[in-house]
mmCIF file of C-alpha atoms in Angstrom:
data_model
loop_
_atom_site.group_PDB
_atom_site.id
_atom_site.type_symbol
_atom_site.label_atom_id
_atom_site.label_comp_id
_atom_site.label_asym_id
_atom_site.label_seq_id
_atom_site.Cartn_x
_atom_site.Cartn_y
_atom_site.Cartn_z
ATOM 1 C CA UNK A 1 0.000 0.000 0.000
ATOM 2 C CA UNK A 2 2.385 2.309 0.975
ATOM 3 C CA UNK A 3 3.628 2.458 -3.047
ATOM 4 C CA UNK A 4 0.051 3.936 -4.021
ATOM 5 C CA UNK A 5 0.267 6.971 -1.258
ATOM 6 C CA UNK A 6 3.873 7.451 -1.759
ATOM 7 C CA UNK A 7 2.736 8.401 -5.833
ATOM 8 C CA UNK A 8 -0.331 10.176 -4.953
ATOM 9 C CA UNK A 9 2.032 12.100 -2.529
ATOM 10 C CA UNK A 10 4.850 12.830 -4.786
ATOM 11 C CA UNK A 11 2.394 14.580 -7.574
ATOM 12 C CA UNK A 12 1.522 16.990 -4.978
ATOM 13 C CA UNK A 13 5.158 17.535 -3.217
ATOM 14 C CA UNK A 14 4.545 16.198 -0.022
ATOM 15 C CA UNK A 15 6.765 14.107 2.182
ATOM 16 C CA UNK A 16 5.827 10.632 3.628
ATOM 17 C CA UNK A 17 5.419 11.781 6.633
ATOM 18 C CA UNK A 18 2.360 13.892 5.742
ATOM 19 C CA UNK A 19 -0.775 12.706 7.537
ATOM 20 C CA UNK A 20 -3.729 13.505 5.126
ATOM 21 C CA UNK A 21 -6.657 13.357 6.939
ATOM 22 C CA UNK A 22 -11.049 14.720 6.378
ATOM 23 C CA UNK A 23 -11.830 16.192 2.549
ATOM 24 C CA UNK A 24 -8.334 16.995 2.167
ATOM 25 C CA UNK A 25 -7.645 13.167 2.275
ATOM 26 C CA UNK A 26 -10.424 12.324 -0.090
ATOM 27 C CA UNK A 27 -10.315 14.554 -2.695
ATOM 28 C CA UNK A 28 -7.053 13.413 -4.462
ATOM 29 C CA UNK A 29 -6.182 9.725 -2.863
ATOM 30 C CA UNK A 30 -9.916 8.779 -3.025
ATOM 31 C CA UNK A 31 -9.810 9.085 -6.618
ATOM 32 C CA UNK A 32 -6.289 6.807 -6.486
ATOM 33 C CA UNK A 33 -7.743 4.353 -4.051
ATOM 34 C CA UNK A 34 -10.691 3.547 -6.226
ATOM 35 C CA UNK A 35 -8.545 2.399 -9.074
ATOM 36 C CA UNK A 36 -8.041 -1.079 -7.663
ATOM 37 C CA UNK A 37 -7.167 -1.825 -11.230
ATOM 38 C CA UNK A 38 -6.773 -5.914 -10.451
ATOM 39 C CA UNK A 39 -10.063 -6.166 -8.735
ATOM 40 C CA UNK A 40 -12.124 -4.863 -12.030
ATOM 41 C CA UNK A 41 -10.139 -7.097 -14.494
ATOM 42 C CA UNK A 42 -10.826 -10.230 -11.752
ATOM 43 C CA UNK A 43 -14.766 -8.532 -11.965
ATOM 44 C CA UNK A 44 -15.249 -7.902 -15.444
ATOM 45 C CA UNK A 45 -14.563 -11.228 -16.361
ATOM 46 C CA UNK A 46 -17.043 -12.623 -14.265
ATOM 47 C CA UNK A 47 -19.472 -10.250 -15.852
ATOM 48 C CA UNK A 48 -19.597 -8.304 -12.655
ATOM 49 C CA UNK A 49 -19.846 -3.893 -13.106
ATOM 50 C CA UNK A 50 -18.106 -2.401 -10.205
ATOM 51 C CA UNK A 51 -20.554 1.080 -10.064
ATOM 52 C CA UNK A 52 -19.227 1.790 -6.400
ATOM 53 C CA UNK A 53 -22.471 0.665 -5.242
ATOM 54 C CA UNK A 54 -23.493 -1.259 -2.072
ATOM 55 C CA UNK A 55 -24.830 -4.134 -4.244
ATOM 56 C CA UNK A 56 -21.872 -4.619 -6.471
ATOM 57 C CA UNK A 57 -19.844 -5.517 -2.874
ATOM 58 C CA UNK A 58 -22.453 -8.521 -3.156
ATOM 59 C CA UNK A 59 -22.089 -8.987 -6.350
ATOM 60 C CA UNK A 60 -18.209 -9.482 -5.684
ATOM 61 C CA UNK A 61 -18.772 -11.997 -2.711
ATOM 62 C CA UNK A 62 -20.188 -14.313 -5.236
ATOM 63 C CA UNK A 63 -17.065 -13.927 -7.718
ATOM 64 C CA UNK A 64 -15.132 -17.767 -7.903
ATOM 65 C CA UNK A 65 -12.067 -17.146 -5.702
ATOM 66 C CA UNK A 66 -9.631 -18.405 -8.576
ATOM 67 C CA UNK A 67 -7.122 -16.293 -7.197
ATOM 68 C CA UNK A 68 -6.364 -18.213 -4.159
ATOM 69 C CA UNK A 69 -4.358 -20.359 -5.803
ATOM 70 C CA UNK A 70 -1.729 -17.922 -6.115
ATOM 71 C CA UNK A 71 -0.822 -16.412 -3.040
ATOM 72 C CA UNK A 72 1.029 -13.069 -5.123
ATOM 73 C CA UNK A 73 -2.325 -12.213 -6.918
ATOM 74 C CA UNK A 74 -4.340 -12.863 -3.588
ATOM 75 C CA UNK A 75 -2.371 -10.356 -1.574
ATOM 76 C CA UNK A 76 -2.974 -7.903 -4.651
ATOM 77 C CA UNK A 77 -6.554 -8.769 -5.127
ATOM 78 C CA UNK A 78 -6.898 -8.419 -0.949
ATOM 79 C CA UNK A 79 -5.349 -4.635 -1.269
ATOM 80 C CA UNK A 80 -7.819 -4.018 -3.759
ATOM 81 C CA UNK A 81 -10.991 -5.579 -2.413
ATOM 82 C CA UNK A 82 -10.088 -3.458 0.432
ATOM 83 C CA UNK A 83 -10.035 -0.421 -1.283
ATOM 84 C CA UNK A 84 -13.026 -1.030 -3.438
ATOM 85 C CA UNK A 85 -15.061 -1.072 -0.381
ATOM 86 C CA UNK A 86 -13.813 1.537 0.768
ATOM 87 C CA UNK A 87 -14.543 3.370 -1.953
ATOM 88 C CA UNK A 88 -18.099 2.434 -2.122
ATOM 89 C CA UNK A 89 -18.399 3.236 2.157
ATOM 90 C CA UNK A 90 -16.641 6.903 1.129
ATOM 91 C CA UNK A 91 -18.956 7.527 -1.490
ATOM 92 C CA UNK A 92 -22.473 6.028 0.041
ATOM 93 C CA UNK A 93 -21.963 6.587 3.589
ATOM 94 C CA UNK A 94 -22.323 10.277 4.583
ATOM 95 C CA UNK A 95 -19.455 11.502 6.236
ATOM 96 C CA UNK A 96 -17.328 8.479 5.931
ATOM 97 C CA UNK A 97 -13.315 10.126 4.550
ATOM 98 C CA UNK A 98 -10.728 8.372 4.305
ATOM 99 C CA UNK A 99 -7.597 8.842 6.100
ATOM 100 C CA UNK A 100 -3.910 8.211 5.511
ATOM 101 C CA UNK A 101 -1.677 7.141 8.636
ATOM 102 C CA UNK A 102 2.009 8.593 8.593
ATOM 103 C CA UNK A 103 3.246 4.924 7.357
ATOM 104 C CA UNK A 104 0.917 5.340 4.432
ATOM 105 C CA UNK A 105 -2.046 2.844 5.625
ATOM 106 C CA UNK A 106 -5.476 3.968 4.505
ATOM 107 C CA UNK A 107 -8.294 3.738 6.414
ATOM 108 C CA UNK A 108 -12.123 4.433 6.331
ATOM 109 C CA UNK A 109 -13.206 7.048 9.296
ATOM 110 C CA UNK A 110 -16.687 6.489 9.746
ATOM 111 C CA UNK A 111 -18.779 9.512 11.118
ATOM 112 C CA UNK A 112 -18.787 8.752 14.657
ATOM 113 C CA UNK A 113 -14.991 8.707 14.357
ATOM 114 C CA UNK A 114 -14.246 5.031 14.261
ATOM 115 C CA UNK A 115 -11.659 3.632 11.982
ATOM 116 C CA UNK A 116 -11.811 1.159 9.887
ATOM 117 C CA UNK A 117 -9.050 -0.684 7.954
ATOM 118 C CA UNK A 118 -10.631 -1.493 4.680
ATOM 119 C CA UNK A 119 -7.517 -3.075 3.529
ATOM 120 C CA UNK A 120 -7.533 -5.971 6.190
ATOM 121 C CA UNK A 121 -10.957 -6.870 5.092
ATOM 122 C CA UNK A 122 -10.000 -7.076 2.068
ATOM 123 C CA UNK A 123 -7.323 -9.462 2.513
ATOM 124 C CA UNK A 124 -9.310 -11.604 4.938
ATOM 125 C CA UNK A 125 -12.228 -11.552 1.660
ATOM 126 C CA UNK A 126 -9.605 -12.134 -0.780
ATOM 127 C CA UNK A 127 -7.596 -15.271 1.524
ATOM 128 C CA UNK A 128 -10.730 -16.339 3.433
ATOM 129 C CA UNK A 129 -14.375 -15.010 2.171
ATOM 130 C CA UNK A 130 -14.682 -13.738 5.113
ATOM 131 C CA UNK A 131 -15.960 -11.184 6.197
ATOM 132 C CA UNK A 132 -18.103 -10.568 3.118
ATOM 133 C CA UNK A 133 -17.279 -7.147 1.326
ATOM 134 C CA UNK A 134 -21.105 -6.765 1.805
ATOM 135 C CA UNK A 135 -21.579 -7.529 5.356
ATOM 136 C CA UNK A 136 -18.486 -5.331 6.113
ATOM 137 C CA UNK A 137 -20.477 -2.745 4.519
ATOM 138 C CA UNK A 138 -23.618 -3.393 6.535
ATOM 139 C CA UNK A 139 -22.020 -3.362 9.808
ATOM 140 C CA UNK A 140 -20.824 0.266 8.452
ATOM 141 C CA UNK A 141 -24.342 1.426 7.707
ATOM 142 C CA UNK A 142 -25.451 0.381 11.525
ATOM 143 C CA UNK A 143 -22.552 1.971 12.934
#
């Protein structure tokens, strides 16, 4: 992860030890973090749209889990699923931003001021199935 903040960072002169954090945080790296360039190839051929939506994080817990089989595309694939939901919590969830620690980590701050680290999930979906992208995202909603 820390490769993908240490870019986004560089375009705008900052040093790695910048802590992004509210709007500021989402306005550029939001737009990086959604790439998750892996997860939408792994997606689109499975004939899955990822529209940042809460239903396309269900849609994505019913992908095959080819991947597993190869433990350098599952770590990948984990960043990514991570992200993704993110991305969809960010962008559905009103005042959910995401935040950038010092060491370049990237979490979800939900509006009561929890944090959440997206990416973890992510690589427990990606090596595990669980939790499910989409009940990760419903536990967000109840929050």
């Amino acid at each position: 992860m820390r490769g993908l903040t240490d870019m986004w960072r560089a375009r705008r002169g900052e040093t790695a030890d910048t802590e992004r954090t509210g709007a500021a945080a989402g306005e550029g790296i939001g737009e990086l973090l959604a790439e998750c360039e892996l997860l939408r190839e792994q997606a689109e051929q499975a004939g899955i749209v990822l529209d940042d939506s809460p239903d396309s994080l269900a849609a994505l817990d019913q992908m095959q889990p080819r991947w597993r089989d190869d433990p350098e595309a599952s770590e990948w694939l984990g960043n990514d699923a991570g992200l993704y939901l993110g991305t969809v919590i960010v962008r559905t969830v009103p005042g959910a931003v995401w935040r950038v620690w010092p060491r370049g980590n990237p979490v979800v701050v939900l509006p009561g001021g929890r944090e959440l680290d997206v990416v973890e999930i992510g690589h427990g979906w990606a090596a595990d199935g669980y939790p499910e992208l989409s009940a990760a995202y419903a536990e967000v909603r109840v929050d």
